[in-house]
Each structure stands twice: as C-alpha cells, then as structure tokens.
Tab-separated table of C-alpha atoms in Angstrom:
chain	number	residue	atom	x	y	z
A	1	UNK	CA	0.000	0.000	0.000
A	2	UNK	CA	1.199	3.489	-0.812
A	3	UNK	CA	2.185	5.715	2.075
A	4	UNK	CA	-0.576	8.202	1.171
A	5	UNK	CA	-3.184	5.435	1.067
A	6	UNK	CA	-2.030	4.106	4.425
A	7	UNK	CA	-2.291	7.587	5.927
A	8	UNK	CA	-5.826	7.947	4.550
A	9	UNK	CA	-6.869	4.664	6.218
A	10	UNK	CA	-5.421	5.906	9.519
A	11	UNK	CA	-7.268	9.219	9.173
A	12	UNK	CA	-10.560	7.441	8.456
A	13	UNK	CA	-10.089	5.374	11.621
A	14	UNK	CA	-9.109	8.328	13.827
A	15	UNK	CA	-12.213	10.436	13.123
A	16	UNK	CA	-14.824	8.072	14.649
A	17	UNK	CA	-12.485	7.399	17.575
A	18	UNK	CA	-12.215	11.157	18.205
A	19	UNK	CA	-16.016	11.509	18.106
A	20	UNK	CA	-16.498	8.562	20.474
A	21	UNK	CA	-13.911	9.948	22.927
A	22	UNK	CA	-15.669	13.302	22.916
A	23	UNK	CA	-19.037	11.645	23.589
A	24	UNK	CA	-17.587	9.499	26.392
A	25	UNK	CA	-16.147	12.591	28.078
A	26	UNK	CA	-19.464	14.448	27.731
A	27	UNK	CA	-21.364	11.513	29.291
A	28	UNK	CA	-19.003	11.621	32.273
A	29	UNK	CA	-20.460	15.053	33.085
A	30	UNK	CA	-23.708	13.214	33.921
A	31	UNK	CA	-22.710	10.953	36.845
A	32	UNK	CA	-24.770	7.795	36.878
A	33	UNK	CA	-26.646	9.057	33.808
A	34	UNK	CA	-28.252	11.966	35.654
A	35	UNK	CA	-27.656	15.699	35.785
A	36	UNK	CA	-25.360	16.576	38.700
A	37	UNK	CA	-26.887	18.803	41.360
A	38	UNK	CA	-23.582	20.571	41.869
A	39	UNK	CA	-20.578	20.750	39.555
A	40	UNK	CA	-18.369	19.922	42.561
A	41	UNK	CA	-19.987	16.461	42.616
A	42	UNK	CA	-18.320	15.538	39.310
A	43	UNK	CA	-14.998	13.673	39.351
A	44	UNK	CA	-12.085	16.108	38.904
A	45	UNK	CA	-10.520	14.239	35.952
A	46	UNK	CA	-13.689	14.833	33.910
A	47	UNK	CA	-12.997	18.583	34.086
A	48	UNK	CA	-9.550	18.110	32.511
A	49	UNK	CA	-11.331	17.275	29.230
A	50	UNK	CA	-9.071	14.361	28.282
A	51	UNK	CA	-11.624	12.940	25.855
A	52	UNK	CA	-12.792	16.285	24.485
A	53	UNK	CA	-9.443	18.049	24.070
A	54	UNK	CA	-6.812	15.327	24.049
A	55	UNK	CA	-8.440	12.529	22.078
A	56	UNK	CA	-11.117	14.711	20.487
A	57	UNK	CA	-10.098	18.139	19.208
A	58	UNK	CA	-6.349	17.484	19.059
A	59	UNK	CA	-6.998	14.262	17.126
A	60	UNK	CA	-9.071	15.965	14.413
A	61	UNK	CA	-6.048	17.875	13.069
A	62	UNK	CA	-3.873	14.797	12.427
A	63	UNK	CA	-6.880	12.893	11.058
A	64	UNK	CA	-7.647	15.609	8.498
A	65	UNK	CA	-3.986	15.863	7.481
A	66	UNK	CA	-3.766	12.084	7.068
A	67	UNK	CA	-6.947	12.065	4.965
A	68	UNK	CA	-5.511	14.673	2.601
A	69	UNK	CA	-2.163	12.977	1.993
A	70	UNK	CA	-3.385	10.472	-0.605
A	71	UNK	CA	-4.781	13.212	-2.834
A	72	UNK	CA	-1.972	15.662	-2.196
A	73	UNK	CA	-1.250	16.996	-5.667
A	74	UNK	CA	1.593	19.262	-4.617
A	75	UNK	CA	3.476	20.279	-7.735
A	76	UNK	CA	6.807	19.697	-6.051
A	77	UNK	CA	9.879	21.839	-5.868
A	78	UNK	CA	12.649	22.529	-8.419
A	79	UNK	CA	10.717	20.543	-11.019
A	80	UNK	CA	10.703	17.367	-8.915
A	81	UNK	CA	7.127	16.227	-8.252
A	82	UNK	CA	8.062	13.752	-5.526
A	83	UNK	CA	9.698	16.515	-3.472
A	84	UNK	CA	6.294	18.043	-2.631
A	85	UNK	CA	4.834	14.689	-1.647
A	86	UNK	CA	7.865	13.958	0.505
A	87	UNK	CA	7.481	17.276	2.307
A	88	UNK	CA	3.767	16.529	2.875
A	89	UNK	CA	4.666	13.150	4.378
A	90	UNK	CA	7.289	14.824	6.575
A	91	UNK	CA	4.720	17.345	7.831
A	92	UNK	CA	2.381	14.442	8.656
A	93	UNK	CA	5.008	13.218	11.151
A	94	UNK	CA	4.621	16.481	13.086
A	95	UNK	CA	0.828	16.156	13.150
A	96	UNK	CA	1.146	12.503	14.161
A	97	UNK	CA	3.294	13.618	17.099
A	98	UNK	CA	0.543	16.072	18.107
A	99	UNK	CA	-1.896	13.162	17.950
A	100	UNK	CA	0.334	11.019	20.163
A	101	UNK	CA	0.512	13.844	22.720
A	102	UNK	CA	-3.275	14.330	22.731
A	103	UNK	CA	-3.960	10.608	23.024
A	104	UNK	CA	-1.289	10.289	25.717
A	105	UNK	CA	-2.928	13.083	27.708
A	106	UNK	CA	-6.287	11.310	27.600
A	107	UNK	CA	-4.676	7.929	28.366
A	108	UNK	CA	-2.901	9.215	31.485
A	109	UNK	CA	-5.983	11.084	32.759
A	110	UNK	CA	-8.146	8.005	32.268
A	111	UNK	CA	-5.661	5.745	34.052
A	112	UNK	CA	-5.466	8.166	36.999
A	113	UNK	CA	-9.280	8.429	37.146
A	114	UNK	CA	-9.701	4.641	37.105
A	115	UNK	CA	-7.121	4.206	39.853
A	116	UNK	CA	-8.567	7.024	41.981
A	117	UNK	CA	-12.207	6.039	41.541
A	118	UNK	CA	-15.241	8.326	41.292
A	119	UNK	CA	-16.264	11.166	43.556
A	120	UNK	CA	-19.435	10.208	45.388
A	121	UNK	CA	-21.525	10.780	48.506
A	122	UNK	CA	-20.524	8.305	51.229
A	123	UNK	CA	-23.198	9.255	53.736
A	124	UNK	CA	-21.225	12.057	55.367
A	125	UNK	CA	-19.471	13.934	52.560
A	126	UNK	CA	-18.699	14.068	48.834
A	127	UNK	CA	-15.282	12.466	48.565
A	128	UNK	CA	-13.131	9.851	46.837
A	129	UNK	CA	-13.597	6.700	48.955
A	130	UNK	CA	-11.352	4.587	46.709
A	131	UNK	CA	-7.856	6.065	46.636
A	132	UNK	CA	-5.598	3.277	45.407
A	133	UNK	CA	-7.651	1.290	42.930
A	134	UNK	CA	-8.717	-1.093	45.715
A	135	UNK	CA	-12.315	-1.061	44.483
A	136	UNK	CA	-11.470	-2.700	41.152
A	137	UNK	CA	-11.042	-6.186	42.603
A	138	UNK	CA	-13.512	-5.830	45.477
A	139	UNK	CA	-17.011	-4.972	44.231
A	140	UNK	CA	-18.448	-4.925	47.730
A	141	UNK	CA	-16.619	-1.629	48.294
A	142	UNK	CA	-18.845	-0.051	45.652
A	143	UNK	CA	-21.604	0.159	48.265
A	144	UNK	CA	-19.658	2.973	49.952
A	145	UNK	CA	-20.953	5.271	47.212
A	146	UNK	CA	-24.559	6.038	48.121
A	147	UNK	CA	-25.092	8.723	45.511
A	148	UNK	CA	-25.182	9.151	42.525
A	149	UNK	CA	-26.669	5.766	41.801
A	150	UNK	CA	-24.414	3.439	39.766
A	151	UNK	CA	-21.582	6.003	39.710
A	152	UNK	CA	-18.822	3.396	40.046
A	153	UNK	CA	-19.734	1.308	36.969
A	154	UNK	CA	-20.604	4.510	35.090
A	155	UNK	CA	-17.195	6.113	35.637
A	156	UNK	CA	-15.348	2.829	35.258
A	157	UNK	CA	-17.034	2.104	31.915
A	158	UNK	CA	-16.437	5.479	30.317
A	159	UNK	CA	-12.918	6.026	31.640
A	160	UNK	CA	-12.031	2.495	30.497
A	161	UNK	CA	-13.407	3.284	27.045
A	162	UNK	CA	-11.366	6.486	26.968
A	163	UNK	CA	-8.285	4.553	28.065
A	164	UNK	CA	-8.704	1.945	25.319
A	165	UNK	CA	-9.622	4.383	22.537
A	166	UNK	CA	-6.826	6.826	23.366
A	167	UNK	CA	-4.389	3.897	23.412
A	168	UNK	CA	-5.567	2.898	19.926
A	169	UNK	CA	-5.225	6.510	18.754
A	170	UNK	CA	-1.662	6.685	20.071
A	171	UNK	CA	-0.771	3.461	18.244
A	172	UNK	CA	-2.332	4.700	14.983
A	173	UNK	CA	-0.461	7.995	15.204
A	174	UNK	CA	2.731	6.052	15.956
A	175	UNK	CA	2.126	4.000	12.804
A	176	UNK	CA	1.803	7.241	10.844
A	177	UNK	CA	5.154	8.425	12.220
A	178	UNK	CA	6.773	5.312	10.695
A	179	UNK	CA	4.668	5.615	7.524
A	180	UNK	CA	5.599	9.300	7.263
A	181	UNK	CA	9.286	8.441	7.554
A	182	UNK	CA	8.955	5.954	4.691
A	183	UNK	CA	7.026	8.533	2.670
A	184	UNK	CA	9.647	11.193	3.363
A	185	UNK	CA	12.523	8.939	2.343
A	186	UNK	CA	10.877	7.124	-0.568
A	187	UNK	CA	8.063	9.413	-1.617
A	188	UNK	CA	4.653	8.059	-2.527
A	189	UNK	CA	4.437	4.879	-4.626
A	190	UNK	CA	3.499	6.931	-7.701
A	191	UNK	CA	6.630	9.009	-7.468
A	192	UNK	CA	9.368	6.640	-6.499
A	193	UNK	CA	10.182	3.027	-7.333
A	194	UNK	CA	11.853	2.171	-4.037
A	195	UNK	CA	8.623	1.785	-2.081
A	196	UNK	CA	6.325	0.196	-4.588
C-alpha cells in the first residue's frame, strides 16, 4: 500500500475514535446518567477534558492531514514532483506527534481516574472513597458510594473506554510516524520506485 493510502486509512479510523472519545467525556459530566446537582460532585478528571481536548479536538487535526495525503497533488519543488509529496509526508510526522501527545494526555488522565475512583456521597461527605484502585477487585466496596446511583460502573465504563480508545489513537499515530518516515525517504508509490 502506498504511504498516502495508508495515511488515509489511519485518518478514516481516527475520526470516529475522536467523536467517540468526545461523547464518552461528555457523558461523564452526567454521573450515573443523571444531571449533577452541583458541579463539585463531578470527578475532577472529567474537568480536565481528556476525551474532548486530548483525544477529540487534538486528534481531528492529524486525522484531516492524514486524509488529505493520498490526494496531495503538490506540484513539487525545483521541477521534482516527488519533493512536494515527501514534504507533505514529513509534515504528517509532526501532526502525528501532536496526535500522540493528545492521546497520551487522555490515556494518562483516564488511568489516573480509574485508579482514583469516582467522587461520590458516602453518607457524610462528597469524597473519593477509593484512593488506590482497591475497588477494582472488590465490588463490595462499591456500596460505599450512596449517591449518585451506579456512579462506580458509570465512571469505570467510560474512563475504560477512553483509556482503550486513546491507546488505539496513540498506536495509529505512531504508525503514521513510521509511515511518514517511509514517505519522506521514498516518496509516494506513484513518485518513487523504491517503495512500490
């Protein structure tokens, strides 16, 4: 497969992942599927917008660049058509690095949120009753959260989805870094015989 075609496939995959990460982060603003009575009752990591900014908005830029690489009809430089395509592939490496950073931000936030557990009402105060991930193996501890209803599985589900999807995004952007290097060195398959 040509380097431009590979980049287009990666871009097509990144766009739905970015939309899903954004939706997952938005749903986390509704603990247990209900509107929060007070914004202080929402888990802190939700307010860092890992899914909206990191794996959402920051991922759209690389995805759009990757989508445009296959049809990049840059006329080249100094009469050499492949020079323009090589520069486009080199620039895609920079955008892929931005994607890795955004996905990494979301990945780290999600891992911290899963380990820390949700903010909930324990009968006396709104706090984090699970500090060291101890609730993951012991489901009976979930009863410590009296309100919002089903907050533990709600947060665990959506932060786990964000963790998985941002991990996939980071891998896809990493693949584009390698693909971009091949495209920079060899050009696209239409321009250079060494890659296809």
